[in-house]
PDB file of C-alpha atoms in Angstrom:
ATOM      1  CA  UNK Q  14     100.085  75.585 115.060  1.00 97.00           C
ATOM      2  CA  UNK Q  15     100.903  79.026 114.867  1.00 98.00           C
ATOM      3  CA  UNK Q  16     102.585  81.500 112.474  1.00 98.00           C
ATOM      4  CA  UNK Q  17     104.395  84.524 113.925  1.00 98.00           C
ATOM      5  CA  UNK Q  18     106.749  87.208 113.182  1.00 98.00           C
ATOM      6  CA  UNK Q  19     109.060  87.720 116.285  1.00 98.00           C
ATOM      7  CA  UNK Q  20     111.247  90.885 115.245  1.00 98.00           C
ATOM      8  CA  UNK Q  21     109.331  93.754 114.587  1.00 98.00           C
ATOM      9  CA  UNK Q  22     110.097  97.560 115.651  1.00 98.00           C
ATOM     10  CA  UNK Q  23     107.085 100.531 116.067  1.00 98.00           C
ATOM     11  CA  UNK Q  24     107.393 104.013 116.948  1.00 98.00           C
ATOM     12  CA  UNK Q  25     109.196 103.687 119.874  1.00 98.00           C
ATOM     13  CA  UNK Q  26     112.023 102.685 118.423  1.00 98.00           C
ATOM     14  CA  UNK Q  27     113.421 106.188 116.464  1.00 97.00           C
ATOM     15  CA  UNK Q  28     114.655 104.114 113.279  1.00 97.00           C
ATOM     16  CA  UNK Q  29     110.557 102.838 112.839  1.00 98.00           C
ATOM     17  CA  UNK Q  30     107.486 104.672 111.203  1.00 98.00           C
ATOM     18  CA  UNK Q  31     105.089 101.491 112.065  1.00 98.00           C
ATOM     19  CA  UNK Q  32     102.463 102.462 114.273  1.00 98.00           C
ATOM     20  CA  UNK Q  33     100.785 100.118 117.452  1.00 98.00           C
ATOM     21  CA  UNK Q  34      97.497 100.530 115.686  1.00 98.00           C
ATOM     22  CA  UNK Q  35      98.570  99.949 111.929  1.00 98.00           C
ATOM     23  CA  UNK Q  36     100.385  96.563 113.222  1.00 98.00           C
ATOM     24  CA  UNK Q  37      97.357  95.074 114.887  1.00 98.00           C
ATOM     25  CA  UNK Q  38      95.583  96.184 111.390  1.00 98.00           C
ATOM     26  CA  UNK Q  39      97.878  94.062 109.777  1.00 98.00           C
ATOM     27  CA  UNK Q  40      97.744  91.168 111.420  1.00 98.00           C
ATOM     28  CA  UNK Q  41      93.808  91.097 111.443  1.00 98.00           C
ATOM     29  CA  UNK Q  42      94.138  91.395 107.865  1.00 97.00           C
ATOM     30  CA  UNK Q  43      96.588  89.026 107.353  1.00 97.00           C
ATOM     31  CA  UNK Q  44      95.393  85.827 105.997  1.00 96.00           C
ATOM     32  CA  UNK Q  45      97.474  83.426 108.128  1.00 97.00           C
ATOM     33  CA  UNK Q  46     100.208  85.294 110.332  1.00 98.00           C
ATOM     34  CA  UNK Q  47      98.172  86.271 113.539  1.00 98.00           C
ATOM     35  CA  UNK Q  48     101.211  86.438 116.178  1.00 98.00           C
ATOM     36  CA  UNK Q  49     103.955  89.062 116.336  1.00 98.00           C
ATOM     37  CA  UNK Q  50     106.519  90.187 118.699  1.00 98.00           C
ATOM     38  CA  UNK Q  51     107.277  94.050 119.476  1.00 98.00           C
ATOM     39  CA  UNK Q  52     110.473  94.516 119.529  1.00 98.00           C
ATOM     40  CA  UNK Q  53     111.901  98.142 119.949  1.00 98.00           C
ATOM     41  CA  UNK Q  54     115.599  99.162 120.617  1.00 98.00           C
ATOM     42  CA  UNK Q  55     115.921  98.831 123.891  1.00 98.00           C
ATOM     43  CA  UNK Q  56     112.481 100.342 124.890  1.00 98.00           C
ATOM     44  CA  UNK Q  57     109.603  98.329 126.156  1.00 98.00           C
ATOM     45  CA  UNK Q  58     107.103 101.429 125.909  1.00 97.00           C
ATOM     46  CA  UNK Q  59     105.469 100.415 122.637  1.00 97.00           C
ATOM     47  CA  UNK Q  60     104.555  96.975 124.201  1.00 98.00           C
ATOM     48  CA  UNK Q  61     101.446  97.684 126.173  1.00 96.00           C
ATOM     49  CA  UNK Q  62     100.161 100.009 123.673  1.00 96.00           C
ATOM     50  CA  UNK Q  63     100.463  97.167 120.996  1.00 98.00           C
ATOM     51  CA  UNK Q  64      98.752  94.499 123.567  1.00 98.00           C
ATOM     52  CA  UNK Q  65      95.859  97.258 124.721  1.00 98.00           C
ATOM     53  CA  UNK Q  66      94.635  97.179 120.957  1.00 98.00           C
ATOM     54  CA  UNK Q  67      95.000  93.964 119.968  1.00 98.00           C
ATOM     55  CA  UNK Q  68      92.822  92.862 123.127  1.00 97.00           C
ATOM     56  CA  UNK Q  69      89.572  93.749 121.207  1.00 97.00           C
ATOM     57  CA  UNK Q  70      90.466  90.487 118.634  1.00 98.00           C
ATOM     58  CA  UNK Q  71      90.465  86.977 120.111  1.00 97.00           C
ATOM     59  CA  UNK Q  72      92.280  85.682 116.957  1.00 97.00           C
ATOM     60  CA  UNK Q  73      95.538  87.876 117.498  1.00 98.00           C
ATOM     61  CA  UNK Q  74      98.035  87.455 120.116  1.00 98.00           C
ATOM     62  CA  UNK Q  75     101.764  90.282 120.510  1.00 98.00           C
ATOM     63  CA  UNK Q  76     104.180  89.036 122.445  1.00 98.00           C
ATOM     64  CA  UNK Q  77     105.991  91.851 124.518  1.00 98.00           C
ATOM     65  CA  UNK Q  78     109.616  91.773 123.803  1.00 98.00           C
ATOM     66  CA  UNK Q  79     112.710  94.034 123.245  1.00 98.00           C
ATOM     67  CA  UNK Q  80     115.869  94.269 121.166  1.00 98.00           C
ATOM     68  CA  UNK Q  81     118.657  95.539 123.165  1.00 98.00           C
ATOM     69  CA  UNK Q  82     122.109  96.688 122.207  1.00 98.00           C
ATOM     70  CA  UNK Q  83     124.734  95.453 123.356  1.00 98.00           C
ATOM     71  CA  UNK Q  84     128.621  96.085 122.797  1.00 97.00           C
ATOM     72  CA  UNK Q  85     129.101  92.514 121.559  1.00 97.00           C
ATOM     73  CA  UNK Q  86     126.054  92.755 119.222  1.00 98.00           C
ATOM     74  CA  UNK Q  87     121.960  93.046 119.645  1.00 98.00           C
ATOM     75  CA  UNK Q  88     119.645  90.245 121.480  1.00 98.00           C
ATOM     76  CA  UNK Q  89     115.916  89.834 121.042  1.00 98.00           C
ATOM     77  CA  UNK Q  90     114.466  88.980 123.963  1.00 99.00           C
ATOM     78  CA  UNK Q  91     110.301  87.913 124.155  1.00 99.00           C
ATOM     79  CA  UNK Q  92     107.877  87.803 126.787  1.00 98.00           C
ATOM     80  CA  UNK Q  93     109.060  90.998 129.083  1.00 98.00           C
ATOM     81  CA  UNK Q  94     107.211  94.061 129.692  1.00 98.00           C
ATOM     82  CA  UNK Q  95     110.500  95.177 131.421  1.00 98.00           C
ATOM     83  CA  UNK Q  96     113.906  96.029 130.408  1.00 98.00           C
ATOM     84  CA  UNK Q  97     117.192  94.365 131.800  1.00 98.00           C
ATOM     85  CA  UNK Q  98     119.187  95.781 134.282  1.00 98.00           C
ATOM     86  CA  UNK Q  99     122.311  97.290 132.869  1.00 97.00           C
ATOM     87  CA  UNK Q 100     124.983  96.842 132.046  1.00 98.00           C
ATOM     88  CA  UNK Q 101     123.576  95.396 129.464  1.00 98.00           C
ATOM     89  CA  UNK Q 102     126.466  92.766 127.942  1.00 98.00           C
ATOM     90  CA  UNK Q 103     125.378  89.360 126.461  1.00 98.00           C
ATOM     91  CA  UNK Q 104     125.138  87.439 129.963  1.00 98.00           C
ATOM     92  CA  UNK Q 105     123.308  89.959 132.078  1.00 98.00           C
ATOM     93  CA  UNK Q 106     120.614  89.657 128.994  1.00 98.00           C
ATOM     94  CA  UNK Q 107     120.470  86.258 128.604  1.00 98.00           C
ATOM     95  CA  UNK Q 108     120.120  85.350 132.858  1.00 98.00           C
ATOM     96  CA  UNK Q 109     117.701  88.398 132.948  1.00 98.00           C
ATOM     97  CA  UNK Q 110     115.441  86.303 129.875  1.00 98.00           C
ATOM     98  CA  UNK Q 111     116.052  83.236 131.466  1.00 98.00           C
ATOM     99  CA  UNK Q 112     114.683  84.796 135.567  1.00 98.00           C
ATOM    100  CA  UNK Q 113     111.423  86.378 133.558  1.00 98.00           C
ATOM    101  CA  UNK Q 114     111.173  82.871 131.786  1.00 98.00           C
ATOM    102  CA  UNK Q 115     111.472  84.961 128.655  1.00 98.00           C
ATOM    103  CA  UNK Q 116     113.394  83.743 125.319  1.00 98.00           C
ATOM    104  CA  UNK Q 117     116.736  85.239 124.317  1.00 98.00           C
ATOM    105  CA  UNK Q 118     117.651  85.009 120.714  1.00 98.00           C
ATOM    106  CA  UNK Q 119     120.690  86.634 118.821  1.00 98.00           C
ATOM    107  CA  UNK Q 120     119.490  88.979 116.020  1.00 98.00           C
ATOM    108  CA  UNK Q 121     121.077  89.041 112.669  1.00 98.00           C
ATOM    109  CA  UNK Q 122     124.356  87.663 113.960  1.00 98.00           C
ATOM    110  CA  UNK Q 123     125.876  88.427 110.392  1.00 98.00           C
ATOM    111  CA  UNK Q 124     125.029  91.692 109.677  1.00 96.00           C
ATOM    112  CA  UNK Q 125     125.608  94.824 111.342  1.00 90.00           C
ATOM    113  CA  UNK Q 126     124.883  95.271 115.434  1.00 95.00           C
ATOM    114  CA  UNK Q 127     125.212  91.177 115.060  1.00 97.00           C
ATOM    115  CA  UNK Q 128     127.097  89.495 117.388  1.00 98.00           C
ATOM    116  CA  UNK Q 129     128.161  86.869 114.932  1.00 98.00           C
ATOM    117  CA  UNK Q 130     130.394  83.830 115.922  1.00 98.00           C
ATOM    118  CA  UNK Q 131     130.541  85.799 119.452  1.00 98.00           C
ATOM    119  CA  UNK Q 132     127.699  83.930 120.408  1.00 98.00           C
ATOM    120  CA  UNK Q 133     129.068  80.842 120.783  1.00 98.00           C
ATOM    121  CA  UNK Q 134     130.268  82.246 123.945  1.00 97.00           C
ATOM    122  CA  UNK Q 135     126.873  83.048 125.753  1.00 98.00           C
ATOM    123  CA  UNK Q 136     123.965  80.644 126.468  1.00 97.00           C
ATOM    124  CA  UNK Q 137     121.507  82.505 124.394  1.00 98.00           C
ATOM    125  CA  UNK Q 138     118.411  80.417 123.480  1.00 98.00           C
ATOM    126  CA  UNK Q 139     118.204  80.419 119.654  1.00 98.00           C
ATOM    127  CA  UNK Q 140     119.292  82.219 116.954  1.00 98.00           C
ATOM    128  CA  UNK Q 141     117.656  84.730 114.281  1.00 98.00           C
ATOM    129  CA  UNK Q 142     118.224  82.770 110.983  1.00 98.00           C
ATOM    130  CA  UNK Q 143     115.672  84.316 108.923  1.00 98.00           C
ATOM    131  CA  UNK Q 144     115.880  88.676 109.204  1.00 98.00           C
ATOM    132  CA  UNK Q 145     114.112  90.234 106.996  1.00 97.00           C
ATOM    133  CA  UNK Q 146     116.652  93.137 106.842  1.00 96.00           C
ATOM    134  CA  UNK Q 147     119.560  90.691 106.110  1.00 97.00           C
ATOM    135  CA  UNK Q 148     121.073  89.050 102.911  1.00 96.00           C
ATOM    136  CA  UNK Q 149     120.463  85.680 102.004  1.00 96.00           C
ATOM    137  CA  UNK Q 150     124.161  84.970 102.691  1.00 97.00           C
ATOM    138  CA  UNK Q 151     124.044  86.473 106.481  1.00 98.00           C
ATOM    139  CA  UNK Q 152     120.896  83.931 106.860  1.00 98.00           C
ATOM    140  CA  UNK Q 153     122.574  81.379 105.969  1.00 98.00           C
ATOM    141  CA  UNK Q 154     125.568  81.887 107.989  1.00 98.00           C
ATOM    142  CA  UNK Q 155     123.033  82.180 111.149  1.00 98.00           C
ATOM    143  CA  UNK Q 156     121.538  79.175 109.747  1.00 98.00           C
ATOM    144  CA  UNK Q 157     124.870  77.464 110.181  1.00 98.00           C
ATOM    145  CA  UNK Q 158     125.890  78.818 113.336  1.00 98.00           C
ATOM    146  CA  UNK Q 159     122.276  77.408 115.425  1.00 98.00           C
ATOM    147  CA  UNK Q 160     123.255  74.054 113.528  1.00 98.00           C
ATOM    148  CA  UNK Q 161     126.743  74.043 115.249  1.00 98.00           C
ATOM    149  CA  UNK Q 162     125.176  74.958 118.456  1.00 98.00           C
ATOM    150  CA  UNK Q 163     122.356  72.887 118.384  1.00 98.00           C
ATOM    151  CA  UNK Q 164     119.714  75.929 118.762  1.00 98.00           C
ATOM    152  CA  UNK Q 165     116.686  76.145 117.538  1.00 98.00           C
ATOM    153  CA  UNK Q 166     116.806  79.128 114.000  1.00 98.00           C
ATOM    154  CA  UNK Q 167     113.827  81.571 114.391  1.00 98.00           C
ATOM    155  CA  UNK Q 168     112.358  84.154 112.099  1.00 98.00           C
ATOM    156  CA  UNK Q 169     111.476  88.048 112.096  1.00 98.00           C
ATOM    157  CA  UNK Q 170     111.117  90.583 109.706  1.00 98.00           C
ATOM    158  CA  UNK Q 171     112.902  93.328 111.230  1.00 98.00           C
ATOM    159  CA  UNK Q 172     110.693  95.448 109.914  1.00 98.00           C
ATOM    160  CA  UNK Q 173     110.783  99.130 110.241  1.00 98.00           C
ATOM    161  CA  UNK Q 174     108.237 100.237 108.086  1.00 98.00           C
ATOM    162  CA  UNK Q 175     104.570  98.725 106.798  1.00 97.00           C
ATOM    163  CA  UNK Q 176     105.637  97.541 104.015  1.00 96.00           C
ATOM    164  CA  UNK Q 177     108.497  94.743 105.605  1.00 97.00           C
ATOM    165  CA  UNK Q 178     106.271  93.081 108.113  1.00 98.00           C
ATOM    166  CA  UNK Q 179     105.802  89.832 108.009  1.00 97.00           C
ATOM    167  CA  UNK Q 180     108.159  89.209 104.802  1.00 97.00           C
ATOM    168  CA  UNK Q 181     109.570  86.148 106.771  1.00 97.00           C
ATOM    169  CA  UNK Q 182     107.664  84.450 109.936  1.00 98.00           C
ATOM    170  CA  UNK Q 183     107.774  81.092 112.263  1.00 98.00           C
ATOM    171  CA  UNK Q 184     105.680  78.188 111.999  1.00 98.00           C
ATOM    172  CA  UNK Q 185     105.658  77.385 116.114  1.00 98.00           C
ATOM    173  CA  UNK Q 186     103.728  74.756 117.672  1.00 98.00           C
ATOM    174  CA  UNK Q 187     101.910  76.297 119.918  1.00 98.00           C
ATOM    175  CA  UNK Q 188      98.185  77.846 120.889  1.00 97.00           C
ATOM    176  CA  UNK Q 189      97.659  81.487 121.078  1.00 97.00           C
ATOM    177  CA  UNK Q 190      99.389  81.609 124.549  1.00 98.00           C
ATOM    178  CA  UNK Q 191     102.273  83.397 125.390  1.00 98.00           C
ATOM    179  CA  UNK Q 192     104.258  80.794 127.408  1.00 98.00           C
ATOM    180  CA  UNK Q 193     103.107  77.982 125.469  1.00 98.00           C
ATOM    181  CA  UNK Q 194     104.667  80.291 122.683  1.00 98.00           C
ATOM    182  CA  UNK Q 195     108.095  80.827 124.341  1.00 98.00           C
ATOM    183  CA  UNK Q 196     108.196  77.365 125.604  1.00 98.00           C
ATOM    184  CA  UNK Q 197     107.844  75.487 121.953  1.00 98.00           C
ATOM    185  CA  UNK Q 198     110.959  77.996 120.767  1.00 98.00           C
ATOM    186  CA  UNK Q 199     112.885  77.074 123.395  1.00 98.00           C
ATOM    187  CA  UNK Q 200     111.988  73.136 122.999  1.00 98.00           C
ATOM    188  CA  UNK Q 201     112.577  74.140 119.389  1.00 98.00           C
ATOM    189  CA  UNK Q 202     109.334  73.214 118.044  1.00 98.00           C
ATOM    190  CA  UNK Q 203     109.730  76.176 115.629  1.00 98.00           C
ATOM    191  CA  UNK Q 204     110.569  76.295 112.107  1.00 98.00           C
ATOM    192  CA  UNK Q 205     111.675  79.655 109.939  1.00 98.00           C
ATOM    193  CA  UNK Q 206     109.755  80.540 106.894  1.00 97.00           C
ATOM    194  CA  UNK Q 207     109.785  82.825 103.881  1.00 95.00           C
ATOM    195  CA  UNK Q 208     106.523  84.074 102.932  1.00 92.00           C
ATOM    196  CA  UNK Q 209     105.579  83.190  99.162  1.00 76.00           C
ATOM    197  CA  UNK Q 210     106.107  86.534  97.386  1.00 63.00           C
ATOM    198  CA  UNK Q 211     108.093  88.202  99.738  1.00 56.00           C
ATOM    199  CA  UNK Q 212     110.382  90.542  97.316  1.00 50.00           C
ATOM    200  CA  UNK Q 213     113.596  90.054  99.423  1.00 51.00           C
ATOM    201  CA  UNK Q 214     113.619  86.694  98.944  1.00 46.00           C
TER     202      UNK Q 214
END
């Protein structure tokens, strides 16, 4: 079992101050969460950098990802070093996730940039549940929308700067493996958490 945060932005997005290095330093602090997913706007630049310094500890694992925008609303996707081809509209994501056997998952469907009841018309592969960013009532209108779907809910902070990481997180069942990792989400062998503390909620 694994915890992870799978929403997080650095530098490379222009809306982040969190740096490559200061993430990995959080996550070898961190007494449990050991797994998180860079996620820029629709920029995979900060993805190697993140993966070249966490190399150096055995314990923590980043999952290369992206968030991209799209007209309909913004879509995590994990495990790419690469961006989609454009245009970039909800299908064209999801196929490219599914051809890199990546993960697509619809971020904050009820708040701004979210694609909200939208994305019952795409075959995403979860949906963002827990956002750090969002109120507890958009959370638990994405917690009713992967209900009505039948897709698994998964967790990330959203967070822009150092002090939002990790404020929510995913229990996954899974080793410290990347495709193991994307393969229990999409089995749904993941469960959304709030850390104990966490001001937001």
């Amino acid at each position: 079992m694994i915890q992870a945060d799978f929403h997080i932005h650095t530098i490379y997005s222009a809306d982040s101050v969190i740096q490559p290095k200061t993430l990995v330093d959080m996550l070898v602090a961190h007494s449990f969460i050991k797994v998180a997913a860079v996620t820029d706007h629709d920029s995979v630049r900060g993805c190697r950098a993140t993966v070249e310094l966490a190399s150096a500890y055995p314990d923590i694992l980043i999952i290369p990802g992206v968030e991209i925008s799209t007209e309909q609303g913004d879509v995590v996707v994990l495990g790419t070093y690469e961006l989609p081809p454009k245009p970039w509209t909800p299908e064209v994501v999801a196929d490219f996730a599914k051809s890199v056997g990546g993960v697509s998952i619809v971020a904050h469907p009820f708040r701004t940039y979210g694609m909200g009841e939208r994305a019952r018309n795409y075959h995403f592969d979860a949906i963002e549940v827990l956002n750090g960013g969002s109120s507890q009532t958009a959370n638990n209108e994405a917690k009713e929308l992967a209900k009505s779907l039948g897709l698994p809910g998964t967790a990330g902070s959203d967070a822009h700067q150092v002090s939002e990481l990790f404020t929510v997180y995913n229990k996954v069942d899974a080793t410290l493996d990347i495709d193991e990792v994307l393969k229990a989400v999409k089995k749904g062998s993941v469960s959304a958490q709030v850390t104990r503390g966490s001001i937001r909620f």
